[in-house]
Amino acid sequence: MYKILIVEDEHILRKGFKTSLDFAELNCTICAEAQNGQEGLEKIRQCKPDIVFTDLRMPVMDGLEMLRLSKEQEGYEAVILTGYEEFNYAKEAISLGVVDYLLKPIDRRELIEVIKKTVAKIEDTSNNTEDEEIVRQFIDIPVFKSPYTKGCYEYIRDHYPEKIKISDIADNLEVSVDYLNRVFKKETSMTINKFLIRYRIAQACVLMKQNNDRVYEVAEQVGFNEYKYFYEVFTKYVGISPTQYKKEAMDNKEDTNN
């Protein structure tokens, strides 16, 4: 379940928030509550919430200061609780990357929608992070020094499902094939072709974790026209066959859902 922290200086509002709906139905639970920003900061560090609902103007420490001191470091999503008279104040909070704001008194339906929206954002972020980790298993993408190497990577990233020739990339960057190959290998320790293959394999792993497409369909989606060749290079780089990888990915997905 996703952990929610409520930071609000008015006891009645905190109590009303906690009893307003069945949070378990939204796959959430109230992990703690705080009556000011200082206490909220302590609770954030203690219970590591996924979502923080916070008032803005509170004694000891306000909500903005609490967000400035903790949001980026702790990595939670925040929702502002505010009144009409504080709307301009809330705009500053929005600049800190909060998901949304709710006007007091809180409407139950709006609260449900905001929680669903916030949970969806958390899950999207989690999926993107997992996808990036899969790609990093195959490719250590450097900080590009040359604009040609960076341009080559971006071309592969944007066109990997298509048939790609190095000459196409070189033409796009207005540079010779030989020069592009030399610069790319110097920065990445890989030829462009090897990088392309590894990138396609990484994307195949991502797809096999995400959907139920057949392995040969995944191969086509990432740019492999010959299944036999895909099978060979996948097994070489991953250590197991794509069929086995797909089976393990689906088994893990079922275990997680259960």
Tab-separated table of C-alpha atoms in Angstrom:
chain	number	residue	atom	x	y	z
A	1	MET	CA	0.000	0.000	0.000
A	2	TYR	CA	1.039	3.601	-0.563
A	3	LYS	CA	1.737	5.473	2.666
A	4	ILE	CA	0.069	8.857	3.229
A	5	LEU	CA	1.153	11.529	5.707
A	6	ILE	CA	-1.278	14.328	6.602
A	7	VAL	CA	0.269	17.603	7.847
A	8	GLU	CA	-2.407	20.019	9.112
A	9	ASP	CA	-2.506	22.229	12.206
A	10	GLU	CA	-6.272	21.918	12.741
A	11	HIS	CA	-7.159	18.711	14.606
A	12	ILE	CA	-10.732	18.646	13.234
A	13	LEU	CA	-9.466	18.784	9.629
A	14	ARG	CA	-6.930	16.004	10.256
A	15	LYS	CA	-9.633	13.817	11.802
A	16	GLY	CA	-12.050	14.596	8.961
A	17	PHE	CA	-9.392	13.710	6.390
A	18	LYS	CA	-8.675	10.331	7.999
A	19	THR	CA	-12.344	9.355	8.280
A	20	SER	CA	-13.512	10.758	4.936
A	21	LEU	CA	-13.039	7.543	2.963
A	22	ASP	CA	-11.731	3.979	2.971
A	23	PHE	CA	-8.113	4.515	1.955
A	24	ALA	CA	-7.498	0.763	1.654
A	25	GLU	CA	-9.815	0.693	-1.374
A	26	LEU	CA	-7.339	3.055	-3.063
A	27	ASN	CA	-4.381	0.880	-2.032
A	28	CYS	CA	-3.324	3.522	0.508
A	29	THR	CA	-2.931	3.823	4.263
A	30	ILE	CA	-2.425	6.770	6.645
A	31	CYS	CA	1.046	6.175	8.087
A	32	ALA	CA	1.192	9.265	10.326
A	33	GLU	CA	-0.096	12.773	10.956
A	34	ALA	CA	1.552	16.028	12.040
A	35	GLN	CA	0.302	19.395	13.266
A	36	ASN	CA	3.044	21.624	11.796
A	37	GLY	CA	5.872	21.592	9.282
A	38	GLN	CA	8.582	20.769	11.816
A	39	GLU	CA	6.685	17.744	13.075
A	40	GLY	CA	5.845	16.876	9.475
A	41	LEU	CA	9.548	16.950	8.589
A	42	GLU	CA	10.281	14.489	11.391
A	43	LYS	CA	7.439	12.175	10.321
A	44	ILE	CA	8.613	12.287	6.696
A	45	ARG	CA	12.057	11.097	7.729
A	46	GLN	CA	10.642	8.460	10.050
A	47	CYS	CA	7.872	6.790	8.056
A	48	LYS	CA	9.026	7.575	4.479
A	49	PRO	CA	5.580	8.388	3.038
A	50	ASP	CA	4.772	8.053	-0.645
A	51	ILE	CA	2.281	10.950	-0.540
A	52	VAL	CA	2.198	14.003	1.735
A	53	PHE	CA	-0.959	16.097	2.076
A	54	THR	CA	0.043	19.374	3.676
A	55	ASP	CA	-1.435	22.679	4.748
A	56	LEU	CA	0.650	25.737	3.907
A	57	ARG	CA	0.365	28.179	6.792
A	58	MET	CA	1.133	26.461	10.096
A	59	PRO	CA	2.946	27.424	13.299
A	60	VAL	CA	6.619	26.560	14.000
A	61	MET	CA	7.300	25.721	10.341
A	62	ASP	CA	5.024	26.268	7.345
A	63	GLY	CA	4.295	23.760	4.614
A	64	LEU	CA	6.473	25.460	2.002
A	65	GLU	CA	9.593	25.278	4.166
A	66	MET	CA	8.874	21.635	4.965
A	67	LEU	CA	8.620	20.858	1.236
A	68	ARG	CA	11.828	22.755	0.450
A	69	LEU	CA	13.735	20.816	3.115
A	70	SER	CA	12.477	17.339	2.283
A	71	LYS	CA	10.652	16.784	-0.997
A	72	GLU	CA	13.630	16.353	-3.287
A	73	GLN	CA	15.678	14.413	-0.749
A	74	GLU	CA	12.901	12.019	0.326
A	75	GLY	CA	11.255	11.602	-3.087
A	76	TYR	CA	7.582	11.705	-2.098
A	77	GLU	CA	4.676	13.269	-3.989
A	78	ALA	CA	2.912	16.226	-2.362
A	79	VAL	CA	-0.619	17.615	-2.460
A	80	ILE	CA	-1.425	21.050	-1.033
A	81	LEU	CA	-4.426	21.726	1.229
A	82	THR	CA	-5.375	25.379	0.955
A	83	GLY	CA	-8.151	27.948	1.252
A	84	TYR	CA	-9.254	30.542	-1.304
A	85	GLU	CA	-7.422	33.284	0.587
A	86	GLU	CA	-4.131	31.352	0.298
A	87	PHE	CA	-4.381	30.609	-3.412
A	88	ASN	CA	-1.504	32.905	-4.422
A	89	TYR	CA	0.602	31.327	-1.693
A	90	ALA	CA	-0.232	27.931	-3.131
A	91	LYS	CA	1.240	28.939	-6.489
A	92	GLU	CA	4.693	28.994	-4.916
A	93	ALA	CA	4.161	25.457	-3.666
A	94	ILE	CA	3.211	24.348	-7.173
A	95	SER	CA	6.638	25.562	-8.337
A	96	LEU	CA	8.176	23.011	-5.942
A	97	GLY	CA	6.640	20.178	-7.959
A	98	VAL	CA	3.490	19.298	-6.055
A	99	VAL	CA	1.019	17.062	-7.860
A	100	ASP	CA	-2.091	19.124	-7.164
A	101	TYR	CA	-3.933	21.167	-4.551
A	102	LEU	CA	-7.256	20.763	-2.760
A	103	LEU	CA	-9.398	23.641	-1.538
A	104	LYS	CA	-10.769	23.474	1.992
A	105	PRO	CA	-13.225	22.177	2.998
A	106	ILE	CA	-12.093	19.052	1.170
A	107	ASP	CA	-14.597	17.473	-1.179
A	108	ARG	CA	-14.590	13.681	-0.861
A	109	ARG	CA	-14.858	13.062	-4.610
A	110	GLU	CA	-12.043	15.478	-5.356
A	111	LEU	CA	-9.884	13.788	-2.725
A	112	ILE	CA	-10.428	10.395	-4.343
A	113	GLU	CA	-9.514	11.753	-7.780
A	114	VAL	CA	-6.369	13.436	-6.473
A	115	ILE	CA	-5.246	10.252	-4.718
A	116	LYS	CA	-5.812	8.221	-7.895
A	117	LYS	CA	-3.894	10.810	-9.910
A	118	THR	CA	-0.996	10.818	-7.453
A	119	VAL	CA	-0.788	7.029	-7.242
A	120	ALA	CA	-0.749	6.846	-11.057
A	121	LYS	CA	2.156	9.292	-11.140
A	122	ILE	CA	4.088	7.244	-8.577
A	123	GLU	CA	3.532	4.053	-10.554
A	124	ASP	CA	4.553	5.699	-13.836
A	125	THR	CA	7.727	7.002	-12.219
A	126	SER	CA	8.457	3.579	-10.763
A	127	ASN	CA	7.986	1.875	-14.140
A	128	ASN	CA	10.228	4.410	-15.886
A	129	THR	CA	12.944	3.925	-13.269
A	130	GLU	CA	12.748	0.146	-13.669
A	131	ASP	CA	12.961	0.486	-17.460
A	132	GLU	CA	16.033	2.708	-17.142
A	133	GLU	CA	17.681	0.162	-14.858
A	134	ILE	CA	17.060	-2.603	-17.409
A	135	VAL	CA	18.680	-0.503	-20.139
A	136	ARG	CA	21.694	0.229	-17.903
A	137	GLN	CA	22.290	-3.513	-17.522
A	138	PHE	CA	23.267	-3.597	-21.172
A	139	ILE	CA	24.477	-0.071	-21.908
A	140	ASP	CA	26.497	2.276	-19.757
A	141	ILE	CA	25.389	5.507	-21.420
A	142	PRO	CA	28.183	8.064	-20.918
A	143	VAL	CA	28.022	11.809	-20.587
A	144	PHE	CA	28.617	12.578	-24.228
A	145	LYS	CA	31.487	14.921	-25.022
A	146	SER	CA	31.005	14.973	-28.770
A	147	PRO	CA	27.787	16.279	-30.345
A	148	TYR	CA	28.165	13.537	-32.964
A	149	THR	CA	28.150	10.746	-30.378
A	150	LYS	CA	25.203	12.330	-28.609
A	151	GLY	CA	23.383	12.742	-31.930
A	152	CYS	CA	24.082	9.111	-32.830
A	153	TYR	CA	22.665	7.912	-29.518
A	154	GLU	CA	19.558	10.085	-29.911
A	155	TYR	CA	19.005	8.781	-33.453
A	156	ILE	CA	19.191	5.175	-32.210
A	157	ARG	CA	16.911	5.978	-29.266
A	158	ASP	CA	14.291	7.495	-31.579
A	159	HIS	CA	14.542	5.011	-34.481
A	160	TYR	CA	15.669	1.667	-33.010
A	161	PRO	CA	12.466	-0.195	-34.102
A	162	GLU	CA	13.258	0.742	-37.720
A	163	LYS	CA	15.881	-0.565	-40.114
A	164	ILE	CA	18.943	1.550	-39.369
A	165	LYS	CA	22.078	1.998	-41.440
A	166	ILE	CA	25.086	3.802	-40.034
A	167	SER	CA	25.148	5.824	-43.236
A	168	ASP	CA	21.629	7.067	-42.387
A	169	ILE	CA	22.853	8.309	-39.018
A	170	ALA	CA	25.956	9.878	-40.535
A	171	ASP	CA	23.886	11.643	-43.196
A	172	ASN	CA	21.531	12.937	-40.534
A	173	LEU	CA	24.477	14.361	-38.584
A	174	GLU	CA	26.235	15.573	-41.744
A	175	VAL	CA	29.455	13.716	-40.996
A	176	SER	CA	31.330	10.824	-42.614
A	177	VAL	CA	30.648	7.228	-41.545
A	178	ASP	CA	34.328	6.608	-40.702
A	179	TYR	CA	34.589	9.689	-38.513
A	180	LEU	CA	31.320	8.916	-36.721
A	181	ASN	CA	32.436	5.346	-36.036
A	182	ARG	CA	35.780	6.516	-34.615
A	183	VAL	CA	34.284	9.172	-32.338
A	184	PHE	CA	31.494	6.894	-31.106
A	185	LYS	CA	33.812	3.997	-30.270
A	186	LYS	CA	36.267	6.315	-28.517
A	187	GLU	CA	33.557	7.598	-26.169
A	188	THR	CA	31.556	4.403	-25.610
A	189	SER	CA	34.139	1.629	-26.184
A	190	MET	CA	31.553	0.084	-28.539
A	191	THR	CA	30.947	0.143	-32.249
A	192	ILE	CA	27.677	1.724	-33.335
A	193	ASN	CA	26.351	-1.660	-34.473
A	194	LYS	CA	27.112	-3.283	-31.113
A	195	PHE	CA	25.498	-0.370	-29.277
A	196	LEU	CA	22.401	-0.656	-31.474
A	197	ILE	CA	22.092	-4.394	-30.812
A	198	ARG	CA	22.473	-3.923	-27.056
A	199	TYR	CA	19.947	-1.098	-27.053
A	200	ARG	CA	17.410	-3.228	-28.935
A	201	ILE	CA	17.960	-6.147	-26.538
A	202	ALA	CA	17.423	-3.827	-23.578
A	203	GLN	CA	14.161	-2.545	-25.060
A	204	ALA	CA	13.064	-6.124	-25.736
A	205	CYS	CA	13.546	-6.892	-22.029
A	206	VAL	CA	11.463	-3.855	-21.118
A	207	LEU	CA	8.639	-4.938	-23.433
A	208	MET	CA	8.657	-8.527	-22.191
A	209	LYS	CA	8.212	-7.270	-18.630
A	210	GLN	CA	5.364	-4.963	-19.645
A	211	ASN	CA	3.109	-6.914	-21.992
A	212	ASN	CA	1.990	-10.360	-23.077
A	213	ASP	CA	3.159	-10.182	-26.703
A	214	ARG	CA	4.837	-13.278	-28.097
A	215	VAL	CA	8.622	-13.285	-28.184
A	216	TYR	CA	8.798	-13.102	-31.985
A	217	GLU	CA	6.442	-10.099	-31.896
A	218	VAL	CA	8.714	-8.356	-29.391
A	219	ALA	CA	11.707	-9.083	-31.642
A	220	GLU	CA	9.966	-7.339	-34.532
A	221	GLN	CA	8.937	-4.394	-32.339
A	222	VAL	CA	12.551	-3.626	-31.425
A	223	GLY	CA	13.928	-3.910	-34.940
A	224	PHE	CA	14.972	-7.558	-35.419
A	225	ASN	CA	13.676	-8.968	-38.696
A	226	GLU	CA	15.091	-12.467	-38.164
A	227	TYR	CA	13.904	-14.286	-35.054
A	228	LYS	CA	16.818	-16.743	-35.121
A	229	TYR	CA	19.327	-13.896	-34.982
A	230	PHE	CA	17.368	-12.189	-32.197
A	231	TYR	CA	17.321	-15.470	-30.236
A	232	GLU	CA	21.093	-15.861	-30.616
A	233	VAL	CA	22.116	-12.331	-29.609
A	234	PHE	CA	19.555	-12.151	-26.797
A	235	THR	CA	20.859	-15.378	-25.278
A	236	LYS	CA	24.439	-14.140	-25.686
A	237	TYR	CA	23.910	-10.818	-23.889
A	238	VAL	CA	21.263	-11.798	-21.318
A	239	GLY	CA	22.530	-15.274	-20.459
A	240	ILE	CA	19.181	-17.016	-20.951
A	241	SER	CA	16.893	-17.431	-23.932
A	242	PRO	CA	14.202	-14.818	-24.636
A	243	THR	CA	11.564	-17.498	-24.015
A	244	GLN	CA	12.917	-18.195	-20.539
A	245	TYR	CA	13.286	-14.463	-19.817
A	246	LYS	CA	9.670	-13.900	-20.828
A	247	LYS	CA	8.471	-16.747	-18.616
A	248	GLU	CA	10.376	-15.443	-15.592
A	249	ALA	CA	9.126	-11.897	-16.211
A	250	MET	CA	5.507	-13.056	-16.328
A	251	ASP	CA	5.954	-15.254	-13.219
A	252	ASN	CA	7.396	-12.307	-11.291
A	253	LYS	CA	4.540	-10.096	-12.468
A	254	GLU	CA	1.949	-12.599	-11.214
A	255	ASP	CA	3.725	-12.895	-7.849
A	256	THR	CA	3.737	-9.116	-7.490
A	257	ASN	CA	0.025	-8.847	-8.325
A	258	ASN	CA	-0.812	-11.575	-5.820
